[in-house]
XYZ file of C-alpha atoms in Angstrom:
659
model
C -5.391 -24.909 -5.685
C -4.227 -21.374 -4.889
C -5.449 -20.246 -1.485
C -7.043 -16.830 -1.121
C -7.016 -14.874 2.075
C -8.409 -11.526 3.122
C -6.585 -9.539 5.804
C -8.790 -8.422 8.695
C -8.830 -4.653 9.136
C -10.731 -2.234 11.339
C -13.114 -1.650 8.419
C -14.452 -5.170 8.889
C -15.585 -4.499 12.443
C -18.658 -2.672 13.638
C -18.152 0.985 14.388
C -18.664 1.947 18.024
C -22.219 2.911 18.889
C -23.732 1.525 15.698
C -23.979 -2.162 16.588
C -26.920 -4.073 15.240
C -29.781 -5.770 17.053
C -29.523 -9.452 16.058
C -32.224 -10.640 18.460
C -34.745 -8.088 17.238
C -33.788 -8.893 13.637
C -34.362 -12.588 14.245
C -37.735 -11.888 15.888
C -38.838 -9.763 12.920
C -37.840 -12.442 10.425
C -39.623 -15.149 12.428
C -42.835 -13.103 12.816
C -42.911 -12.014 9.165
C -42.202 -15.441 7.732
C -44.328 -17.202 10.347
C -47.459 -15.158 9.663
C -46.929 -15.466 5.909
C -46.551 -19.257 6.029
C -49.530 -19.594 8.359
C -51.632 -17.422 6.041
C -50.714 -19.615 3.069
C -51.601 -22.772 5.010
C -54.977 -21.350 6.062
C -55.714 -20.251 2.497
C -54.834 -23.657 1.064
C -57.124 -25.332 3.579
C -59.941 -22.823 2.944
C -59.614 -22.920 -0.884
C -61.108 -19.444 -1.462
C -62.453 -18.469 -4.900
C -59.996 -17.177 -7.520
C -60.615 -13.425 -7.265
C -58.726 -10.231 -6.461
C -58.398 -11.348 -2.826
C -55.896 -14.024 -3.852
C -53.887 -11.428 -5.759
C -53.574 -9.283 -2.641
C -52.777 -12.392 -0.565
C -49.851 -13.053 -2.893
C -48.751 -9.420 -2.503
C -48.933 -9.513 1.308
C -47.073 -12.835 1.537
C -44.347 -11.523 -0.782
C -44.012 -8.305 1.217
C -43.735 -10.238 4.485
C -41.062 -12.619 3.238
C -38.985 -10.197 1.156
C -38.955 -7.181 3.448
C -38.728 -9.350 6.570
C -35.496 -10.782 5.181
C -34.043 -7.418 4.071
C -34.951 -5.756 7.386
C -33.385 -8.613 9.380
C -30.176 -8.493 7.294
C -29.659 -4.777 7.874
C -30.942 -4.548 11.455
C -28.730 -7.431 12.579
C -25.699 -5.258 11.771
C -26.866 -1.649 12.183
C -29.523 0.335 14.052
C -31.283 2.695 11.678
C -34.860 3.838 10.942
C -34.853 2.227 7.478
C -34.720 -1.425 8.617
C -37.412 -0.676 11.217
C -39.710 0.744 8.529
C -39.017 -2.283 6.323
C -39.823 -4.492 9.306
C -43.093 -2.568 9.777
C -44.001 -3.307 6.156
C -43.042 -6.978 6.531
C -44.978 -7.604 9.731
C -47.942 -5.602 8.404
C -47.974 -7.652 5.210
C -47.832 -10.893 7.206
C -50.685 -9.842 9.469
C -52.793 -8.713 6.494
C -52.204 -12.071 4.810
C -53.068 -13.847 8.066
C -56.285 -11.819 8.303
C -57.276 -12.880 4.779
C -56.416 -16.517 5.452
C -58.439 -16.726 8.647
C -61.395 -14.870 7.141
C -61.356 -17.301 4.176
C -61.153 -20.303 6.521
C -63.977 -18.943 8.707
C -66.134 -18.514 5.593
C -65.422 -22.082 4.500
C -66.036 -23.520 7.983
C -68.853 -21.625 9.742
C -68.158 -23.312 13.053
C -65.031 -21.271 13.640
C -65.223 -18.090 15.784
C -65.411 -14.986 13.577
C -62.515 -13.086 15.270
C -63.485 -9.807 13.589
C -60.334 -8.082 14.878
C -58.118 -10.632 13.116
C -60.131 -10.332 9.929
C -59.889 -6.526 10.082
C -56.100 -6.792 9.879
C -56.480 -7.533 6.180
C -57.501 -3.955 5.495
C -55.413 -2.118 8.107
C -52.160 -3.915 8.952
C -50.495 -3.270 5.600
C -51.156 0.501 5.541
C -48.342 2.131 7.580
C -45.518 -0.103 6.392
C -46.462 -0.251 2.704
C -47.002 3.494 2.440
C -43.751 4.145 4.287
C -41.913 2.131 1.638
C -42.364 4.810 -1.009
C -43.224 7.901 1.049
C -40.557 7.838 3.803
C -37.873 5.186 3.231
C -36.429 6.669 -0.021
C -35.676 9.947 1.786
C -33.748 8.081 4.501
C -31.565 5.935 2.227
C -28.565 8.252 2.440
C -25.340 8.596 4.386
C -25.501 12.320 5.083
C -27.957 14.586 6.965
C -31.427 15.062 5.493
C -31.234 18.832 5.337
C -34.178 20.338 3.471
C -35.304 16.831 2.456
C -36.725 16.397 5.953
C -39.974 17.900 4.643
C -40.451 14.749 2.554
C -40.267 12.557 5.653
C -42.681 14.826 7.514
C -45.167 14.996 4.628
C -45.037 11.236 4.084
C -45.541 10.491 7.764
C -48.501 12.889 7.902
C -50.185 11.306 4.872
C -49.685 7.814 6.308
C -51.291 8.864 9.597
C -54.257 10.513 7.860
C -54.801 7.548 5.553
C -54.728 5.115 8.477
C -57.263 7.245 10.369
C -59.486 7.371 7.287
C -59.331 3.571 7.089
C -60.203 3.126 10.776
C -63.023 5.703 10.676
C -64.284 4.494 7.263
C -64.183 8.076 6.007
C -64.928 7.353 2.366
C -65.375 11.054 1.573
C -61.642 11.691 2.230
C -60.349 8.419 0.850
C -59.880 9.375 -2.834
C -58.283 12.736 -1.997
C -55.792 11.129 0.375
C -54.880 8.446 -2.154
C -54.353 11.105 -4.837
C -52.060 13.034 -2.477
C -50.191 9.805 -1.723
C -49.678 9.086 -5.434
C -48.445 12.631 -6.079
C -46.038 12.598 -3.119
C -44.829 9.122 -4.123
C -43.984 10.359 -7.620
C -42.291 13.443 -6.159
C -40.257 11.139 -3.901
C -39.267 9.001 -6.897
C -38.198 12.157 -8.754
C -36.107 13.339 -5.796
C -34.354 9.968 -5.637
C -33.630 10.114 -9.361
C -32.117 13.599 -8.942
C -29.842 12.206 -6.210
C -28.977 9.342 -8.551
C -27.810 11.805 -11.197
C -26.385 14.665 -9.121
C -25.927 13.403 -5.580
C -22.701 12.232 -3.900
C -20.984 9.697 -6.145
C -20.532 7.236 -3.281
C -24.333 7.129 -2.725
C -25.540 6.748 -6.314
C -25.415 2.954 -6.467
C -28.907 1.482 -6.593
C -30.721 4.828 -6.489
C -31.902 4.486 -10.101
C -33.666 1.206 -9.304
C -34.925 2.660 -6.022
C -36.511 5.548 -7.936
C -38.152 3.084 -10.330
C -39.491 0.900 -7.508
C -40.842 3.967 -5.687
C -42.623 5.199 -8.823
C -44.171 1.769 -9.491
C -45.422 1.515 -5.908
C -46.949 5.006 -6.109
C -48.656 4.271 -9.435
C -50.117 1.030 -8.057
C -52.436 3.202 -5.895
C -53.654 5.206 -8.888
C -56.899 3.189 -9.404
C -57.925 3.962 -5.817
C -57.588 7.706 -6.484
C -59.893 7.735 -9.513
C -63.658 8.153 -9.113
C -65.355 4.747 -9.150
C -66.448 3.744 -12.655
C -64.667 6.620 -14.401
C -62.015 4.370 -15.917
C -62.282 0.602 -16.276
C -59.104 -0.699 -14.640
C -58.580 -4.449 -14.212
C -58.726 -5.728 -10.654
C -55.235 -7.157 -10.960
C -53.661 -3.789 -11.838
C -52.724 -2.772 -8.272
C -51.479 -6.167 -7.021
C -49.493 -6.803 -10.202
C -47.734 -3.434 -9.867
C -47.070 -4.219 -6.208
C -45.478 -7.509 -7.228
C -43.496 -5.807 -10.002
C -42.085 -3.338 -7.507
C -40.827 -6.220 -5.348
C -38.548 -7.231 -8.207
C -36.530 -4.013 -7.908
C -37.325 -2.132 -4.703
C -35.871 -4.441 -1.979
C -32.802 -5.194 -4.081
C -32.344 -1.470 -4.744
C -32.363 -0.730 -1.008
C -29.781 -3.445 -0.360
C -27.589 -2.309 -3.248
C -27.748 1.336 -2.172
C -26.933 0.514 1.454
C -24.346 -2.227 0.950
C -22.637 -0.963 -2.214
C -22.364 2.537 -0.773
C -21.334 1.126 2.641
C -23.897 3.442 4.236
C -24.030 3.815 7.991
C -20.625 2.093 8.239
C -22.183 -1.216 7.193
C -19.530 -3.622 5.850
C -21.845 -6.568 5.138
C -21.028 -8.462 1.932
C -23.305 -10.842 0.042
C -21.672 -13.768 -1.730
C -21.937 -13.624 -5.500
C -22.504 -17.367 -5.555
C -25.471 -17.026 -3.178
C -26.864 -14.130 -5.212
C -26.612 -16.045 -8.482
C -28.224 -19.063 -6.828
C -31.126 -17.025 -5.487
C -31.739 -15.388 -8.854
C -31.607 -18.774 -10.576
C -34.095 -20.193 -8.055
C -36.383 -17.229 -8.709
C -36.205 -17.835 -12.453
C -36.880 -21.540 -12.005
C -39.818 -20.799 -9.720
C -41.247 -18.398 -12.285
C -40.840 -21.064 -14.942
C -42.713 -23.623 -12.829
C -45.488 -21.145 -11.945
C -46.023 -20.195 -15.603
C -46.229 -23.843 -16.589
C -48.697 -24.551 -13.762
C -50.896 -21.583 -14.680
C -51.032 -22.765 -18.275
C -52.252 -26.171 -17.134
C -55.107 -24.349 -15.411
C -55.947 -22.214 -18.417
C -55.652 -24.799 -21.200
C -59.109 -26.292 -21.762
C -59.767 -29.966 -21.347
C -58.172 -32.470 -19.060
C -55.867 -35.414 -19.116
C -53.768 -35.855 -22.252
C -54.779 -32.566 -23.897
C -53.857 -30.547 -20.844
C -50.557 -32.412 -20.546
C -49.720 -31.674 -24.186
C -50.446 -27.982 -23.641
C -48.179 -27.856 -20.619
C -45.437 -29.662 -22.562
C -45.683 -27.158 -25.412
C -45.337 -24.255 -22.987
C -42.436 -25.952 -21.205
C -40.595 -26.432 -24.513
C -41.283 -22.834 -25.483
C -40.222 -21.353 -22.149
C -37.202 -23.583 -21.461
C -34.809 -21.839 -23.938
C -35.756 -18.484 -22.459
C -35.101 -19.805 -18.935
C -31.668 -21.154 -19.953
C -30.783 -17.877 -21.653
C -31.889 -15.929 -18.562
C -29.793 -18.172 -16.309
C -26.732 -17.426 -18.437
C -27.594 -13.753 -18.282
C -27.908 -13.933 -14.492
C -24.492 -15.551 -14.100
C -22.904 -13.001 -16.441
C -24.650 -10.167 -14.601
C -23.399 -11.407 -11.219
C -19.948 -12.729 -12.099
C -19.209 -10.625 -15.189
C -17.247 -12.059 -18.116
C -15.662 -14.451 -15.602
C -18.858 -16.493 -15.784
C -17.076 -18.105 -18.768
C -13.481 -18.385 -17.481
C -12.145 -19.930 -20.700
C -12.914 -16.719 -22.591
C -11.180 -14.624 -19.961
C -8.115 -16.889 -19.882
C -7.949 -16.735 -23.682
C -8.108 -12.957 -23.528
C -5.412 -12.771 -20.872
C -3.224 -15.187 -22.821
C -3.447 -12.965 -25.887
C -1.561 -10.273 -23.974
C 1.477 -12.550 -23.757
C 1.749 -12.703 -27.557
C 1.443 -8.961 -28.127
C 4.614 -6.913 -28.354
C 5.008 -4.216 -25.740
C 6.767 -3.306 -22.537
C 6.563 -5.354 -19.358
C 4.663 -2.535 -17.646
C 2.043 -2.363 -20.398
C 1.610 -6.153 -20.199
C 0.914 -6.105 -16.453
C -1.324 -3.044 -16.732
C -3.372 -4.763 -19.428
C -3.682 -7.957 -17.390
C -4.792 -6.084 -14.254
C -7.425 -4.181 -16.241
C -8.715 -7.372 -17.886
C -9.015 -9.222 -14.568
C -10.801 -6.241 -13.010
C -13.303 -5.723 -15.815
C -13.902 -9.452 -16.388
C -14.722 -10.145 -12.735
C -16.487 -6.826 -12.073
C -13.969 -5.909 -9.369
C -13.365 -2.578 -7.706
C -9.554 -2.697 -7.932
C -6.665 -4.997 -8.832
C -3.139 -4.511 -7.466
C -0.169 -6.598 -8.619
C 2.823 -6.632 -6.299
C 6.146 -8.204 -7.316
C 9.441 -8.064 -5.358
C 11.670 -5.163 -6.295
C 9.188 -3.662 -8.791
C 6.664 -0.863 -8.409
C 3.176 -2.322 -8.003
C 0.577 -2.149 -10.755
C -2.783 -0.660 -9.787
C -6.118 -0.756 -11.618
C -9.073 0.952 -9.988
C -9.119 2.424 -6.491
C -9.480 0.132 -3.458
C -11.819 1.222 -0.676
C -11.810 -1.830 1.584
C -9.712 -4.731 2.819
C -8.327 -6.715 -0.148
C -8.501 -10.386 -0.982
C -4.919 -11.530 -1.607
C -4.045 -14.170 -4.200
C -0.468 -15.545 -4.052
C 1.007 -15.752 -7.559
C 3.031 -18.954 -8.018
C 5.012 -19.982 -11.065
C 6.708 -23.392 -11.110
C 6.448 -23.668 -7.347
C 7.951 -20.221 -6.682
C 5.949 -17.277 -5.387
C 6.596 -14.450 -7.840
C 4.262 -11.892 -6.261
C 0.716 -11.299 -5.084
C -2.514 -10.058 -6.622
C -4.754 -8.019 -4.325
C -8.356 -7.437 -5.369
C -11.227 -5.532 -3.790
C -14.897 -5.810 -4.693
C -17.577 -3.128 -4.786
C -19.303 -2.592 -1.473
C -21.752 -5.262 -0.416
C -20.210 -8.054 -2.498
C -18.022 -11.040 -1.709
C -16.524 -13.448 -4.210
C -18.091 -16.687 -3.063
C -16.779 -20.125 -3.966
C -17.219 -19.681 -7.729
C -15.483 -16.304 -7.710
C -12.568 -17.641 -5.662
C -12.049 -20.531 -8.060
C -12.157 -18.213 -11.049
C -9.763 -15.764 -9.420
C -7.351 -18.616 -8.621
C -7.459 -19.770 -12.259
C -6.816 -16.258 -13.510
C -4.045 -15.916 -10.931
C -2.158 -18.758 -12.645
C -2.187 -16.849 -15.933
C -1.165 -13.606 -14.219
C 1.643 -15.453 -12.383
C 3.007 -16.640 -15.728
C 2.894 -13.095 -17.047
C 4.663 -11.775 -13.936
C 7.364 -14.434 -14.351
C 7.761 -13.475 -18.010
C 8.055 -9.785 -17.201
C 10.532 -10.508 -14.416
C 12.651 -12.601 -16.786
C 12.451 -9.810 -19.354
C 13.614 -7.280 -16.783
C 16.458 -9.570 -15.702
C 17.541 -9.973 -19.324
C 17.439 -6.216 -19.793
C 19.409 -5.665 -16.573
C 21.965 -8.280 -17.649
C 22.252 -6.610 -21.040
C 22.887 -3.270 -19.366
C 25.446 -4.797 -16.994
C 27.204 -6.443 -19.917
C 27.215 -3.158 -21.806
C 28.685 -1.387 -18.763
C 31.308 -4.112 -18.351
C 32.307 -3.875 -21.991
C 32.449 -0.103 -21.743
C 34.639 -0.308 -18.640
C 36.974 -2.791 -20.323
C 37.241 -0.501 -23.319
C 38.031 2.395 -20.997
C 40.764 0.320 -19.348
C 42.250 -0.630 -22.712
C 41.992 2.967 -23.942
C 43.651 4.276 -20.775
C 46.471 1.759 -21.008
C 47.056 2.505 -24.679
C 46.618 6.278 -24.433
C 48.480 6.854 -21.171
C 51.034 4.015 -21.320
C 51.676 2.336 -24.622
C 50.992 5.366 -26.807
C 53.503 7.773 -25.196
C 56.058 4.939 -24.968
C 55.805 4.212 -28.671
C 56.084 7.920 -29.451
C 59.215 8.090 -27.308
C 60.672 5.035 -29.043
C 60.061 6.675 -32.410
C 61.917 9.820 -31.350
C 64.720 7.698 -29.892
C 65.115 5.723 -33.104
C 65.275 8.963 -35.105
C 68.001 10.256 -32.791
C 69.952 6.996 -33.067
C 69.846 7.216 -36.837
C 71.210 10.750 -36.691
C 74.086 9.582 -34.469
C 75.092 6.616 -36.618
C 77.370 8.704 -38.878
C 78.795 11.071 -36.275
C 78.924 9.012 -33.047
C 78.348 5.248 -33.553
C 79.094 4.481 -29.891
C 76.419 6.895 -28.643
C 74.003 5.510 -31.192
C 74.638 1.957 -29.969
C 74.088 3.022 -26.346
C 70.840 4.758 -27.287
C 69.619 1.680 -29.173
C 70.272 -0.454 -26.090
C 68.184 1.871 -23.970
C 65.418 1.798 -26.554
C 65.601 -2.005 -26.547
C 65.001 -2.097 -22.779
C 62.100 0.312 -23.124
C 60.588 -1.813 -25.880
C 60.930 -4.961 -23.733
C 59.078 -3.167 -20.902
C 56.287 -2.158 -23.235
C 55.968 -5.726 -24.485
C 55.617 -6.858 -20.872
C 52.934 -4.192 -20.334
C 50.958 -5.420 -23.330
C 51.246 -8.993 -22.059
C 50.111 -7.897 -18.595
C 47.128 -6.074 -20.091
C 46.090 -9.108 -22.116
C 46.464 -11.346 -19.068
C 44.351 -9.034 -16.927
C 41.535 -9.189 -19.477
C 41.537 -12.973 -19.905
C 44.794 -14.904 -19.436
C 45.372 -17.813 -21.844
C 46.386 -20.043 -18.940
C 42.803 -19.810 -17.610
C 41.484 -21.552 -20.723
C 44.442 -23.918 -21.029
C 45.154 -25.012 -17.419
C 42.161 -23.831 -15.390
C 41.418 -21.478 -12.518
C 44.062 -22.753 -10.124
C 46.960 -22.267 -12.556
C 45.634 -18.835 -13.544
C 45.514 -17.732 -9.892
C 49.069 -19.016 -9.317
C 50.292 -16.996 -12.301
C 48.373 -13.957 -11.020
C 50.009 -14.329 -7.584
C 53.448 -14.616 -9.183
C 52.978 -11.386 -11.158
C 51.876 -9.499 -8.043
C 54.868 -10.921 -6.157
C 57.132 -9.229 -8.729
C 55.537 -5.919 -7.678
C 56.138 -6.582 -3.968
C 52.777 -8.056 -2.901
C 52.963 -11.547 -1.406
C 49.854 -13.566 -2.223
C 49.255 -16.758 -0.252
C 47.013 -19.230 -2.046
C 44.783 -21.828 -0.344
C 42.951 -23.447 -3.233
C 40.357 -26.155 -2.587
C 37.820 -25.696 -5.359
C 38.341 -28.815 -7.417
C 37.706 -28.583 -11.134
C 35.668 -25.626 -12.431
C 34.168 -26.817 -15.707
C 32.190 -23.669 -16.499
C 34.518 -21.175 -18.254
C 32.149 -18.269 -17.423
C 32.280 -19.175 -13.730
C 36.076 -19.483 -13.811
C 36.416 -16.139 -15.606
C 34.129 -14.462 -13.045
C 36.134 -15.889 -10.117
C 39.435 -14.878 -11.728
C 38.180 -11.373 -12.444
C 36.959 -10.909 -8.849
C 40.331 -12.066 -7.426
C 42.195 -9.841 -9.884
C 40.183 -6.733 -8.953
C 40.531 -7.515 -5.238
C 44.341 -7.894 -5.515
C 44.566 -4.595 -7.397
C 42.643 -2.918 -4.541
C 44.951 -4.544 -1.975
C 48.018 -3.364 -3.863
C 46.756 0.209 -4.356
C 44.761 1.007 -1.205
C 45.404 -1.379 1.717
C 49.065 -0.562 2.499
C 49.591 -4.284 3.213
C 52.501 -6.248 1.794
C 50.678 -9.573 1.863
C 47.234 -11.060 1.481
C 45.479 -14.437 1.315
C 43.331 -15.929 -1.428
C 41.099 -18.914 -0.572
C 38.779 -20.967 -2.735
C 36.341 -23.647 -1.563
C 33.570 -25.595 -3.280
C 32.541 -28.001 -0.512
C 29.197 -26.203 0.061
C 27.997 -26.694 -3.522
C 28.991 -23.149 -4.490
C 32.383 -21.746 -5.408
C 33.379 -19.505 -2.498
C 36.272 -17.128 -3.229
C 37.792 -15.096 -0.382
C 40.514 -12.414 -0.558
C 41.634 -11.024 2.818
C 44.375 -8.606 3.825
C 45.613 -7.176 7.153
C 45.809 -3.608 5.812
C 44.308 -0.321 6.888
C 40.783 -1.269 5.858
C 38.141 0.847 4.163
C 37.462 4.257 5.648
C 33.995 5.241 6.811
C 33.789 7.981 4.154
C 35.118 5.825 1.320
C 32.942 5.405 -1.759
C 32.667 2.283 -3.889
C 34.834 2.524 -6.971
C 34.771 0.955 -10.408
C 36.598 -2.134 -9.143
C 34.055 -2.844 -6.406
C 31.145 -2.428 -8.803
C 32.847 -4.682 -11.341
C 33.354 -7.442 -8.732
C 29.715 -7.220 -7.604
C 28.412 -7.310 -11.164
C 30.556 -10.340 -12.002
C 29.107 -12.195 -8.996
C 25.506 -11.231 -9.804
C 25.942 -12.264 -13.431
C 26.610 -15.786 -12.155
C 23.569 -15.708 -9.880
C 25.770 -15.210 -6.818
C 26.569 -12.486 -4.340
C 29.536 -10.441 -3.156
C 30.182 -9.346 0.418
C 32.859 -6.824 1.422
C 33.623 -6.644 5.159
C 36.040 -4.118 6.560
C 36.853 -2.036 9.612
C 39.388 0.813 9.858
C 42.735 -0.631 10.872
C 41.464 -4.239 10.813
C 41.910 -5.111 7.172
C 39.388 -6.082 4.471
C 37.717 -9.335 3.454
C 36.152 -9.770 0.029
C 33.948 -12.870 -0.245
C 32.165 -14.017 -3.390
C 29.701 -16.929 -3.390
C 29.149 -18.225 -6.928
C 26.613 -21.049 -7.440
C 27.931 -23.975 -9.446
C 25.734 -25.224 -12.294
C 23.484 -22.113 -12.368
C 23.223 -20.433 -15.787
C 24.721 -16.971 -15.834
C 22.529 -13.928 -16.419
C 24.947 -12.105 -18.678
């Protein structure tokens, strides 16, 4: 399986001065969960009547567990007022639940001490934290100074203090007015959060819509307490049910806003696999609770009750399965069904288009399918492909095709998320498809480069032929034509002069025939096809010897079966000898061939003046290099002024050419 790794950067470390308080976070979680569990145990033992008290017990236990966890998660990494206020709500909810549980147990077992102070916690402990959730916390969930919004924090704090005093002093005359003010300020707070969601800094908008909704629901849950008693008949479960409904969005909204926006320098990431698992557990728990409640409501007992529960289970099960699929798609995106994503990526390979458009389309599909922040494809020698804009350290996926690493894919996730095991497996599977596409695009580019090199080589050969014909053979033939015309004019008046002129023209014609033969040999000598590379090099050395350049041959290459490889080696030696003859000033040089290393190594060395520091590569040097690269090899030219030049070509044997 492809291994993923994420480079460690400074962004992954805590910023100086903002370290968390892990011990305090652990203590808060233990106290909140401990009091909640103890309250549930006491209530189960006491078996209180099914009334509104049990609804509020459920609310307090939920608040303790949920906000205790969220507060501990944030406070363990960063010091900030928000996690402390969430902790206040969690501990207050736990103590209120504990107060209810003990009061219920004391009522069921009169022998227990009354502990009025513990029982009073049921009505007081929840007040400051719960009210702070929708009157103060939403103003503080930001990554920039409060500014004029500080009045919201001040007003919320003042209302919380007054309400708590009214509770302690049992000031019923001020109770309804305070609750009405709390509801109004809560709705104003929700509106302010929604305005920030629509018009605030883009980096801070994540989660604010759900935070506004949770704040509004919490504020409206207090509405029955603000109405005059008996004015409107509101069910007793209205307030606790709205409290519970707010828990479905409010804590998650705070986490999303803080983690996704990387507020306060917090780089904590929650695994997508863990998130999907938690949501699935919540759905399953809801399914079980609904089934259990139906067994309580359905009349009768025994078989009839069992049948009713079975009917509900059958009716609810499809909805639960559909919701589970929805959860996985919500968390993992389209990658929750990898076969669909792979099919979509594979379709790009069959669509005509450029290599760049193919890679751009693949990067966009991977990013949108897996709900990523950015995707970057990096391949050697090619500009990288970027989709999205990375803001954190990337997760790097090596792209391998047939055992060869053809590049890397770097992905970043939105703030507060990590891939998890499922995401890593999916990304590795998609990486295999992307690797194939990268290999295809690289092969396409190599074919295009080879086509361009071949076109340049053909053009250069045509230029050579044109130059030889236009500058050499053409003028010579024109001169021969004029000479023949002059000889014909002399035949009647001076036969001896005509004969002498014809002899001269014969010599000139023989020279031109030799030039044409030399030109044809330089392009591709027949002896190369008939007798092989060794014989062709011997003939080439003999022709240069006629021009005064002594070529010493040391041939140890065995048999070269590939005609393209032999032609490339011959062409490189030919170009190198031309350079020696024209530029080195040497009267001798050495040509060596060797195939003992598994590659055909061709070396041409001379003791001439070498290549000057200001010399520029000419057509011959480029032609030699292109011939070597077309065979999958390389060319190395080593020279120093006054120390001669060495041209070495290494041509792999048995490797298909790229021309």
